[in-house]
Amino acid sequence: MPLQPAITDVAQLKDSPAVSALQSAGLVEGAKFDRDELTIYVDRAAIRQACEILRDRPETRFNFLSDITCVDVFPSEPRFEVIYHLLSHSQKDRVRLIARVPGGDPSIESLMGLWPGVNFFEREVFDLFGVRFLGHPNLRRIQMPEEWEGHPLRKDYPVEGYR
Amino acid sequence: MILNMGPQHPSTHGVLRLLLEIDGETVVKCIPDIGYLHTGIEKTCEAKFYQQVVPLTDRIDYLCPMTNNLAYCLAVEKLLQLEIPPKAQFIRVLLNELTRINSHLVWLGTHALDIGAMTVFLYCFREREQLLRIFENVAGQRMMTSYFRIGGVSLEPPIDFWKKTKDFIDKFPERVDEYEGLLTQNPIWVERTRGVAHITAEDCIALGATGPTARGSGIDWDLRRDMPYSSYEKFKFKVPVSKDGDVYARYLLRVQELRESNGIVRQAFDGMPEGPVRSDAPKVVLPDREKMKTQMEALIYHFKIVTEGFQVPAGEVYQGIESPRGEMGYYVRSDGTAKPYRVHMRSACLANLQVLEKMVVGRLLADVVAAIGSIDIVLGEIDR
């Protein structure tokens, strides 16, 4: 199969219920349809609102949060991309939300109020990337030892040798 | 009283540490503490070529290596938009279901052992040995198989692989009857499991539980059926669902899955298409040994793939598949070079572990052991 170029024009993606639902609330910063997967960029301040809309609207109903992860795009800014994978059991569809977080103030709102199951995922992102989730009741390291210094999955953290 | 269960406790299936606050025999609070097996696989992946990541994925979940191989290969193939020949897809499905049987057998054996039924363990490991021999036959390794490659599988399976598989699937339904004969109607087993560690469907959704843990509570969701990958849409199978939400329901459901998986293996065996087992993409897939030694082109491609890897067009994908424990997802991002920019594994067990607290609070200490067994955790996958 030849690789199709990604669709990055939000106007062309209007047909997707997820894009139109977020568009009506004015939350879409950008969107991408690449390799059959839909990605929507949202502002970090609006991540909770965006997830709530996608979860509760009858036309989207992304009722399940599969995963939260993060990518460090060091040295460019905003440095972190916090990535949410939502799944809809009824529509059999997935959507990816990306919120960009600056390196100077790596923090984003926690989704504990929407899905209590984000607990371990958010703790893992905090542990390995140092992104703080505001409103998380128990934001401690989960994989690394409590007294560990640094966040291993950041790109400026060496793969081998001493820090 | 605070009781420290683990990390070296036989019924925690690895190095899980549970901080249990108990009042007499009743559990008041349960805090899982993980990270004892953290090896930084996600970081290591960023320093490897795409094809060198495949053996690392085995180490994540050592009970179902092929499932992890498949999820990673599918993700990279999606990035490359590579088409896989039908025979390779069928072999992948066949081996994946054998792996599921293997994983469920270890689960059944150890879970029964935790609760006190010793015999089942010996029965299960008898069949598991047969499966490990099949894996050794096809991949050269019993446990860390690394048999799948980006673009297909590594080699055509040897001739006696087919015979061994046939022997196994013919006898296996009787074996499942044997396990069921030991447990399903056994009053002690029923007493220890029925109504124990109950969890509702709403809690499963809220806490991110997937796989048999969620299906045991009535969530009718299986990625193999609902979002098919690797030609699962060509197979007929039932997805067992139970509404009871207790340990006994999850036990019955996994036993049913053993039978269904055996059926899928049989369908893959009978309907195995002819053709190549690797896709025709010389820049990605290693050439045949014979060609490499006789043709200049093939030799050059081989040299280039081994020394500098292959470049993957920039982009990001998420591929979720149904592992024996639930949704195993791989998120792979490429920046256009020969090494992945980021590989993230969505671990089914990590999310499933979060339901443990709901299951055990307010119940007896002895039920904690049954509850841990019933969510079937693998610590290698949780900690990565």
XYZ file of C-alpha atoms in Angstrom:
547
model
C 0.000 0.000 0.000
C 1.469 3.394 -0.863
C 1.534 5.827 2.003
C -1.281 8.375 1.765
C -0.418 11.917 2.842
C -1.940 12.945 6.155
C -5.011 15.194 6.129
C -4.238 18.115 8.405
C -6.965 20.546 7.330
C -9.573 20.777 10.084
C -12.266 21.815 7.579
C -11.859 18.522 5.705
C -12.271 16.533 8.914
C -15.607 18.151 9.819
C -17.443 14.889 9.070
C -15.821 13.172 12.005
C -18.162 13.395 15.019
C -15.243 13.878 17.414
C -13.856 16.851 15.494
C -17.244 18.500 15.046
C -18.163 17.999 18.701
C -14.967 19.657 19.885
C -15.169 22.290 17.144
C -18.584 23.413 18.375
C -17.039 24.048 21.787
C -14.110 25.850 20.144
C -11.480 23.477 21.501
C -9.771 22.216 18.334
C -6.255 23.620 17.886
C -5.445 21.328 14.999
C -6.298 17.889 13.685
C -4.642 15.167 11.686
C -5.961 12.077 9.932
C -3.035 9.832 9.217
C -2.878 6.059 8.601
C -6.574 5.675 9.490
C -6.084 7.294 12.878
C -7.577 10.574 13.994
C -5.523 12.943 16.136
C -6.914 16.135 17.630
C -4.705 18.777 19.222
C -6.277 20.609 22.131
C -5.068 23.293 24.497
C -3.752 21.903 27.760
C -6.145 24.046 29.785
C -9.106 22.473 27.962
C -8.123 18.808 28.135
C -10.604 17.900 30.833
C -13.432 19.725 29.076
C -12.560 18.052 25.758
C -12.538 14.576 27.301
C -15.819 15.266 29.061
C -17.448 16.339 25.774
C -16.150 13.279 23.936
C -17.260 10.979 26.729
C -20.764 12.323 27.272
C -22.059 13.511 23.877
C -24.345 10.852 22.347
C -22.763 11.205 18.880
C -19.218 10.508 20.095
C -19.509 8.495 23.321
C -15.824 7.736 23.828
C -16.592 6.012 27.100
C -13.248 4.338 27.727
C -9.819 5.834 28.240
C -7.293 3.337 26.922
C -4.053 5.036 27.641
C -2.183 8.145 28.668
C 1.387 8.651 27.616
C 3.792 11.416 26.778
C 6.434 12.256 24.199
C 9.366 14.572 24.812
C 10.201 16.583 21.689
C 13.302 18.180 23.232
C 14.835 20.611 22.275
C 11.825 22.198 20.561
C 9.116 23.988 22.526
C 6.462 23.282 23.789
C 8.498 20.394 24.966
C 6.018 17.700 26.029
C 3.076 16.213 24.224
C 0.703 14.445 26.584
C -1.242 11.886 24.583
C -4.668 10.459 25.436
C -6.125 7.479 23.606
C -9.898 7.295 23.861
C -11.985 4.332 22.798
C -15.680 4.118 22.104
C -17.254 0.733 22.756
C -20.480 1.594 20.959
C -18.929 3.273 17.865
C -15.925 0.910 17.749
C -13.675 3.848 17.165
C -10.590 5.435 18.639
C -9.420 9.011 18.857
C -6.124 10.463 20.027
C -6.005 13.760 21.889
C -2.710 15.581 22.183
C -2.087 18.465 24.572
C 1.199 20.318 24.285
C 2.860 21.247 27.552
C 5.795 23.689 27.817
C 9.075 22.547 29.369
C 9.204 25.537 31.725
C 5.950 24.626 33.463
C 5.213 20.957 32.788
C 1.743 20.601 34.228
C -1.725 19.640 33.004
C -5.063 19.003 34.610
C -5.678 15.522 35.951
C -8.563 13.425 34.628
C -9.118 11.633 37.935
C -12.614 13.113 38.142
C -13.642 11.587 34.802
C -11.987 8.181 34.925
C -10.452 7.101 38.260
C -8.459 4.575 36.228
C -6.081 7.253 34.950
C -4.408 7.089 38.366
C -1.524 4.757 37.429
C -1.106 6.181 33.924
C -0.744 9.729 35.206
C 1.625 8.651 37.942
C 3.732 6.873 35.340
C 3.924 9.953 33.093
C 4.843 12.055 36.136
C 7.489 9.557 37.165
C 9.157 9.099 33.792
C 8.663 12.567 32.254
C 8.137 14.922 35.180
C 4.818 16.256 33.896
C 2.682 17.180 36.889
C -1.037 16.401 36.878
C -2.876 19.085 38.823
C -5.572 17.701 41.065
C -4.170 14.176 41.233
C -4.573 13.039 44.862
C -1.522 10.802 45.023
C 1.064 11.982 42.526
C 4.077 9.919 43.576
C 6.679 7.973 41.631
C 5.367 4.589 40.547
C 8.115 2.764 38.628
C 11.324 4.372 39.844
C 12.399 4.393 43.515
C 10.969 7.245 45.596
C 14.333 8.972 46.044
C 15.311 8.824 42.355
C 16.519 12.028 40.754
C 15.542 12.968 37.220
C 12.953 11.619 34.810
C 14.347 8.767 32.699
C 12.218 9.022 29.562
C 13.172 12.629 28.876
C 15.344 12.944 25.823
C 18.133 14.737 27.682
C 18.475 11.770 30.042
C 21.156 9.391 28.693
C 20.282 5.814 27.719
C 23.470 4.399 29.219
C 26.326 5.488 31.447
C 26.169 7.874 34.357
C 24.166 11.040 34.530
C -2.796 -3.319 61.471
C -0.708 -2.803 58.359
C 0.311 -6.026 56.673
C 2.991 -6.142 54.046
C 2.167 -8.770 51.424
C 5.012 -9.325 49.034
C 7.173 -8.492 47.142
C 8.394 -12.053 47.769
C 5.120 -13.844 48.230
C 4.244 -16.912 46.179
C 0.675 -15.869 45.471
C 1.487 -12.394 44.143
C 2.708 -13.915 40.856
C 5.962 -12.039 40.701
C 7.157 -9.076 42.671
C 3.964 -7.270 43.528
C 3.904 -5.653 46.948
C 0.563 -4.995 48.581
C 0.192 -2.768 51.599
C -2.869 -4.126 53.349
C -4.544 -2.330 56.197
C -6.528 -4.953 58.046
C -9.001 -4.963 60.861
C -8.937 -8.461 62.259
C -9.375 -10.598 59.146
C -11.072 -7.877 57.108
C -9.213 -5.752 54.577
C -9.805 -2.032 55.088
C -7.396 -0.630 52.542
C -5.197 -2.096 49.833
C -2.385 -0.166 48.165
C -0.439 -1.919 45.395
C 3.223 -0.952 45.184
C 4.865 -1.769 41.867
C 8.089 -1.006 40.035
C 10.305 -3.823 41.309
C 10.755 -5.187 37.784
C 11.139 -1.836 36.038
C 13.828 -2.286 33.394
C 13.240 0.769 31.239
C 12.298 -1.123 28.091
C 10.607 1.967 26.634
C 13.867 3.898 26.955
C 15.904 1.045 25.531
C 13.639 0.873 22.468
C 14.610 4.431 21.541
C 18.230 3.349 21.108
C 17.504 0.326 18.871
C 16.655 -0.146 15.218
C 13.032 -1.020 14.537
C 13.758 -4.707 13.988
C 15.901 -4.892 17.132
C 12.929 -3.961 19.305
C 11.090 -7.231 18.553
C 13.116 -9.359 21.040
C 12.590 -6.710 23.716
C 8.830 -7.015 23.401
C 9.042 -10.705 24.403
C 10.461 -9.712 27.752
C 7.512 -7.519 28.620
C 5.046 -10.312 29.065
C 6.925 -13.562 29.362
C 3.754 -15.668 29.309
C 2.529 -14.427 25.939
C 5.582 -13.282 23.967
C 3.913 -13.722 20.579
C 1.079 -11.372 21.471
C 3.559 -8.622 22.184
C 5.544 -9.401 19.036
C 2.351 -9.144 17.040
C 1.223 -5.854 18.564
C 4.588 -4.229 17.929
C 4.927 -5.618 14.401
C 1.392 -4.501 13.512
C 2.145 -1.005 14.775
C 5.328 -0.667 12.724
C 3.637 -2.223 9.690
C 0.922 0.383 10.022
C 3.566 3.101 10.073
C 5.134 1.617 6.939
C 1.712 0.777 5.394
C 3.093 -2.654 4.647
C 0.852 -5.441 3.411
C 1.294 -8.864 4.996
C 0.732 -12.052 2.951
C -2.313 -14.125 4.035
C -0.262 -17.132 5.090
C 1.828 -15.041 7.482
C -1.347 -13.560 8.942
C -2.823 -17.010 9.519
C 0.382 -18.290 11.126
C 0.316 -15.244 13.380
C -3.275 -15.908 14.399
C -2.550 -19.599 14.983
C 0.464 -18.900 17.170
C -1.309 -16.108 18.991
C -4.104 -18.415 20.009
C -1.643 -21.108 21.086
C 0.047 -18.416 23.164
C -3.296 -17.483 24.666
C -3.851 -21.135 25.609
C -0.341 -21.251 27.072
C -0.927 -18.130 29.133
C -4.328 -19.261 30.367
C -2.877 -22.647 31.348
C -0.240 -21.000 33.530
C -2.945 -18.778 34.974
C -5.260 -21.713 35.706
C -2.490 -23.813 37.233
C -1.099 -21.119 39.506
C -4.498 -19.706 40.424
C -5.685 -23.139 41.499
C -2.416 -23.699 43.351
C -2.903 -20.441 45.273
C -6.323 -21.554 46.394
C -5.065 -25.016 47.273
C -5.819 -27.315 44.347
C -2.431 -28.823 43.577
C -3.414 -31.349 40.915
C -4.655 -28.828 38.363
C -1.232 -27.236 38.301
C 0.406 -30.503 37.280
C -2.241 -31.156 34.620
C -1.896 -27.667 33.145
C 1.873 -27.781 32.992
C 1.695 -31.126 31.194
C -0.104 -29.447 28.283
C 2.001 -26.332 28.562
C 5.129 -28.428 28.041
C 3.616 -29.667 24.783
C 2.991 -26.075 23.710
C 6.498 -24.976 24.615
C 7.836 -27.789 22.447
C 5.724 -26.496 19.569
C 7.153 -23.017 20.107
C 10.671 -24.402 20.252
C 10.010 -26.260 17.042
C 8.789 -23.222 15.173
C 10.933 -20.467 16.664
C 13.934 -22.217 18.186
C 13.063 -20.895 21.620
C 10.665 -22.162 24.225
C 9.717 -18.895 25.849
C 11.310 -15.792 24.339
C 10.242 -16.733 20.848
C 10.813 -13.533 18.797
C 9.351 -15.367 15.839
C 7.435 -12.535 14.227
C 9.229 -10.030 12.041
C 8.200 -6.685 10.661
C 6.682 -7.819 7.377
C 5.726 -11.389 8.301
C 7.331 -14.176 10.282
C 10.998 -15.123 10.378
C 10.890 -18.514 8.605
C 8.494 -21.008 7.070
C 7.398 -23.334 9.946
C 9.100 -26.759 9.811
C 7.086 -29.800 8.665
C 6.674 -31.444 12.059
C 5.251 -28.189 13.428
C 2.005 -28.965 11.624
C 1.866 -32.506 12.961
C 2.601 -31.418 16.532
C -0.032 -28.700 16.346
C -2.584 -31.185 14.985
C -1.849 -33.607 17.826
C -2.293 -30.837 20.333
C -5.577 -29.401 19.066
C -7.110 -32.871 18.668
C -6.491 -33.810 22.281
C -6.880 -30.445 23.963
C -10.719 -30.299 24.372
C -10.561 -33.524 26.415
C -7.850 -31.991 28.564
C -10.035 -28.970 29.272
C -12.769 -31.388 30.352
C -10.255 -32.849 32.802
C -9.518 -29.454 34.353
C -13.192 -28.685 34.546
C -13.818 -32.081 36.146
C -11.369 -31.146 38.887
C -12.699 -27.663 39.565
C -16.039 -26.555 38.138
C -18.257 -28.641 40.427
C -15.718 -28.961 43.222
C -17.473 -27.663 46.393
C -14.255 -26.301 47.935
C -13.387 -24.443 44.732
C -16.888 -23.013 44.385
C -16.890 -21.976 48.039
C -13.590 -20.135 47.655
C -14.488 -18.372 44.406
C -18.222 -17.780 44.013
C -19.282 -14.300 45.090
C -15.681 -13.440 45.964
C -13.956 -10.252 44.741
C -16.986 -8.826 43.023
C -16.602 -5.942 40.576
C -19.259 -4.126 38.575
C -19.190 -3.189 34.906
C -19.216 0.547 35.717
C -16.131 0.163 37.888
C -14.389 -1.777 35.135
C -14.989 1.036 32.619
C -14.038 3.753 35.086
C -10.858 1.993 36.169
C -9.778 0.969 32.680
C -10.073 -2.797 33.109
C -10.130 -4.866 29.927
C -10.013 -8.479 28.854
C -11.482 -11.336 30.908
C -11.644 -9.104 34.004
C -14.070 -6.762 32.229
C -15.905 -9.515 30.342
C -16.493 -11.304 33.645
C -18.523 -8.266 34.689
C -20.659 -8.152 31.581
C -18.731 -5.851 29.226
C -19.150 -7.466 25.841
C -15.940 -6.220 24.248
C -13.210 -8.178 22.515
C -10.798 -6.444 20.153
C -10.436 -9.595 18.069
C -14.110 -9.415 17.159
C -14.877 -5.701 17.457
C -11.796 -4.138 15.895
C -10.223 -7.063 14.015
C -6.532 -7.109 13.149
C -4.324 -9.642 11.364
C -7.297 -11.286 9.569
C -9.271 -12.162 12.733
C -12.396 -11.141 10.806
C -12.101 -14.420 8.854
C -12.508 -16.570 11.963
C -15.661 -17.621 13.726
C -15.569 -17.665 17.481
C -17.718 -16.775 20.440
C -16.739 -14.199 23.026
C -17.799 -15.574 26.402
C -19.309 -12.933 28.686
C -20.608 -13.321 32.208
C -22.620 -10.933 34.333
C -21.622 -12.282 37.747
C -18.372 -10.343 38.137
C -16.815 -12.681 40.698
C -13.760 -14.951 40.685
C -15.820 -17.955 39.655
C -17.252 -16.089 36.642
C -13.770 -15.115 35.500
C -12.631 -18.700 35.930
C -15.494 -20.112 33.829
C -14.924 -17.478 31.204
C -11.237 -18.204 30.788
C -11.895 -21.914 30.574
C -14.425 -21.154 27.843
C -11.779 -19.020 26.113
C -9.442 -22.026 26.147
C -11.999 -23.936 24.084
C -12.676 -21.023 21.740
C -8.955 -20.470 21.175
C -8.559 -24.115 20.353
C -11.336 -23.682 17.790
C -9.555 -20.702 16.220
C -6.319 -22.672 16.010
C -8.205 -25.435 14.232
C -9.755 -23.014 11.742
C -6.358 -21.446 11.051
C -4.858 -24.912 10.679
C -7.527 -26.122 8.253
C -7.734 -22.928 6.231
C -4.012 -22.188 6.034
C -3.439 -20.399 2.710
C -0.478 -21.076 0.446
C 2.128 -18.518 -0.385
C 5.052 -16.617 1.067
C 5.410 -15.921 4.785
C 7.084 -12.550 4.349
C 5.915 -9.551 2.398
C 7.674 -8.424 -0.735
C 9.457 -5.352 0.607
C 13.200 -5.800 0.067
C 14.110 -2.637 1.942
C 12.389 -3.814 5.117
C 12.326 -7.617 5.085
C 15.575 -9.600 5.140
C 16.094 -11.670 1.961
C 16.161 -15.465 1.906
C 19.495 -16.992 2.873
C 19.759 -18.664 -0.520
C 19.176 -15.410 -2.416
C 21.574 -13.536 -0.187
C 24.379 -15.880 -1.150
C 23.671 -15.892 -4.882
C 22.330 -12.446 -5.762
C 24.196 -9.173 -5.447
C 21.047 -7.079 -4.852
C 19.848 -9.282 -2.018
C 23.269 -9.158 -0.387
C 23.268 -5.347 -0.491
C 19.782 -5.132 1.007
C 20.731 -7.598 3.718
C 23.845 -5.631 4.567
C 21.971 -2.341 4.672
C 19.113 -3.609 6.864
C 21.484 -5.242 9.340
C 23.958 -2.367 9.597
C 21.773 0.717 9.288
C 18.207 -0.510 9.716
C 15.394 0.819 7.559
C 13.823 4.229 7.623
C 10.207 4.539 8.650
C 8.167 7.519 7.408
C 7.407 10.028 10.142
C 4.115 9.608 11.959
C 2.495 8.024 14.953
C 0.226 5.025 15.401
C -1.512 3.180 18.189
C -2.253 -0.499 17.744
C -4.297 -2.253 20.382
C -4.740 -6.020 20.357
C -6.481 -8.478 22.629
C -3.822 -10.130 24.750
C -4.820 -12.927 27.176
C -5.106 -10.224 29.855
C -6.864 -7.464 27.957
C -6.003 -4.609 25.661
C -2.296 -4.594 24.899
C -1.540 -1.417 22.983
C 1.603 -0.190 21.306
C 2.058 3.482 20.599
C 4.958 4.017 18.192
C 6.141 7.372 16.937
C 8.624 7.734 14.129
C 10.631 10.808 13.194
C 11.705 9.380 9.834
C 14.920 7.728 10.997
C 15.783 4.055 11.495
C 15.162 4.150 15.246
C 11.773 4.721 16.875
C 11.410 8.130 18.464
C 9.144 6.710 21.146
C 7.635 3.317 21.887
C 5.012 3.092 24.576
C 3.224 -0.041 25.706
C -0.275 0.242 27.035
C -0.206 -2.536 29.561
C -3.430 -4.388 30.238
C -2.271 -5.540 33.669
C -1.368 -2.050 34.875
C -4.955 -0.929 34.370
C -6.424 -4.212 35.624
C -4.410 -3.980 38.826
C -6.347 -0.844 39.746
C -9.554 -2.810 40.215
C -7.885 -4.938 42.895
C -8.622 -2.424 45.646
C -12.344 -2.370 44.779
C -12.354 -6.160 44.772
C -10.812 -6.788 48.163
C -11.861 -3.930 50.446
C -14.338 -5.158 53.047
C -13.547 -8.795 52.372
C -11.405 -11.374 54.129
C -7.641 -11.464 53.860
C -7.728 -14.937 52.325
C -9.817 -13.600 49.447
C -6.993 -11.265 48.417
C -5.105 -14.273 47.119
C -8.102 -15.391 45.045
C -8.609 -11.846 43.742
C -4.990 -11.415 42.629
C -5.137 -14.767 40.869
C -8.367 -13.932 39.101
C -7.109 -10.745 37.430
C -4.115 -12.680 36.086
C -1.329 -10.163 36.446
C 2.136 -10.410 34.968
C 4.523 -8.062 36.696
C 6.865 -7.864 33.754
C 4.114 -6.167 31.812
C 3.137 -3.834 34.637
C 6.630 -2.561 35.319
C 8.223 -2.835 31.882
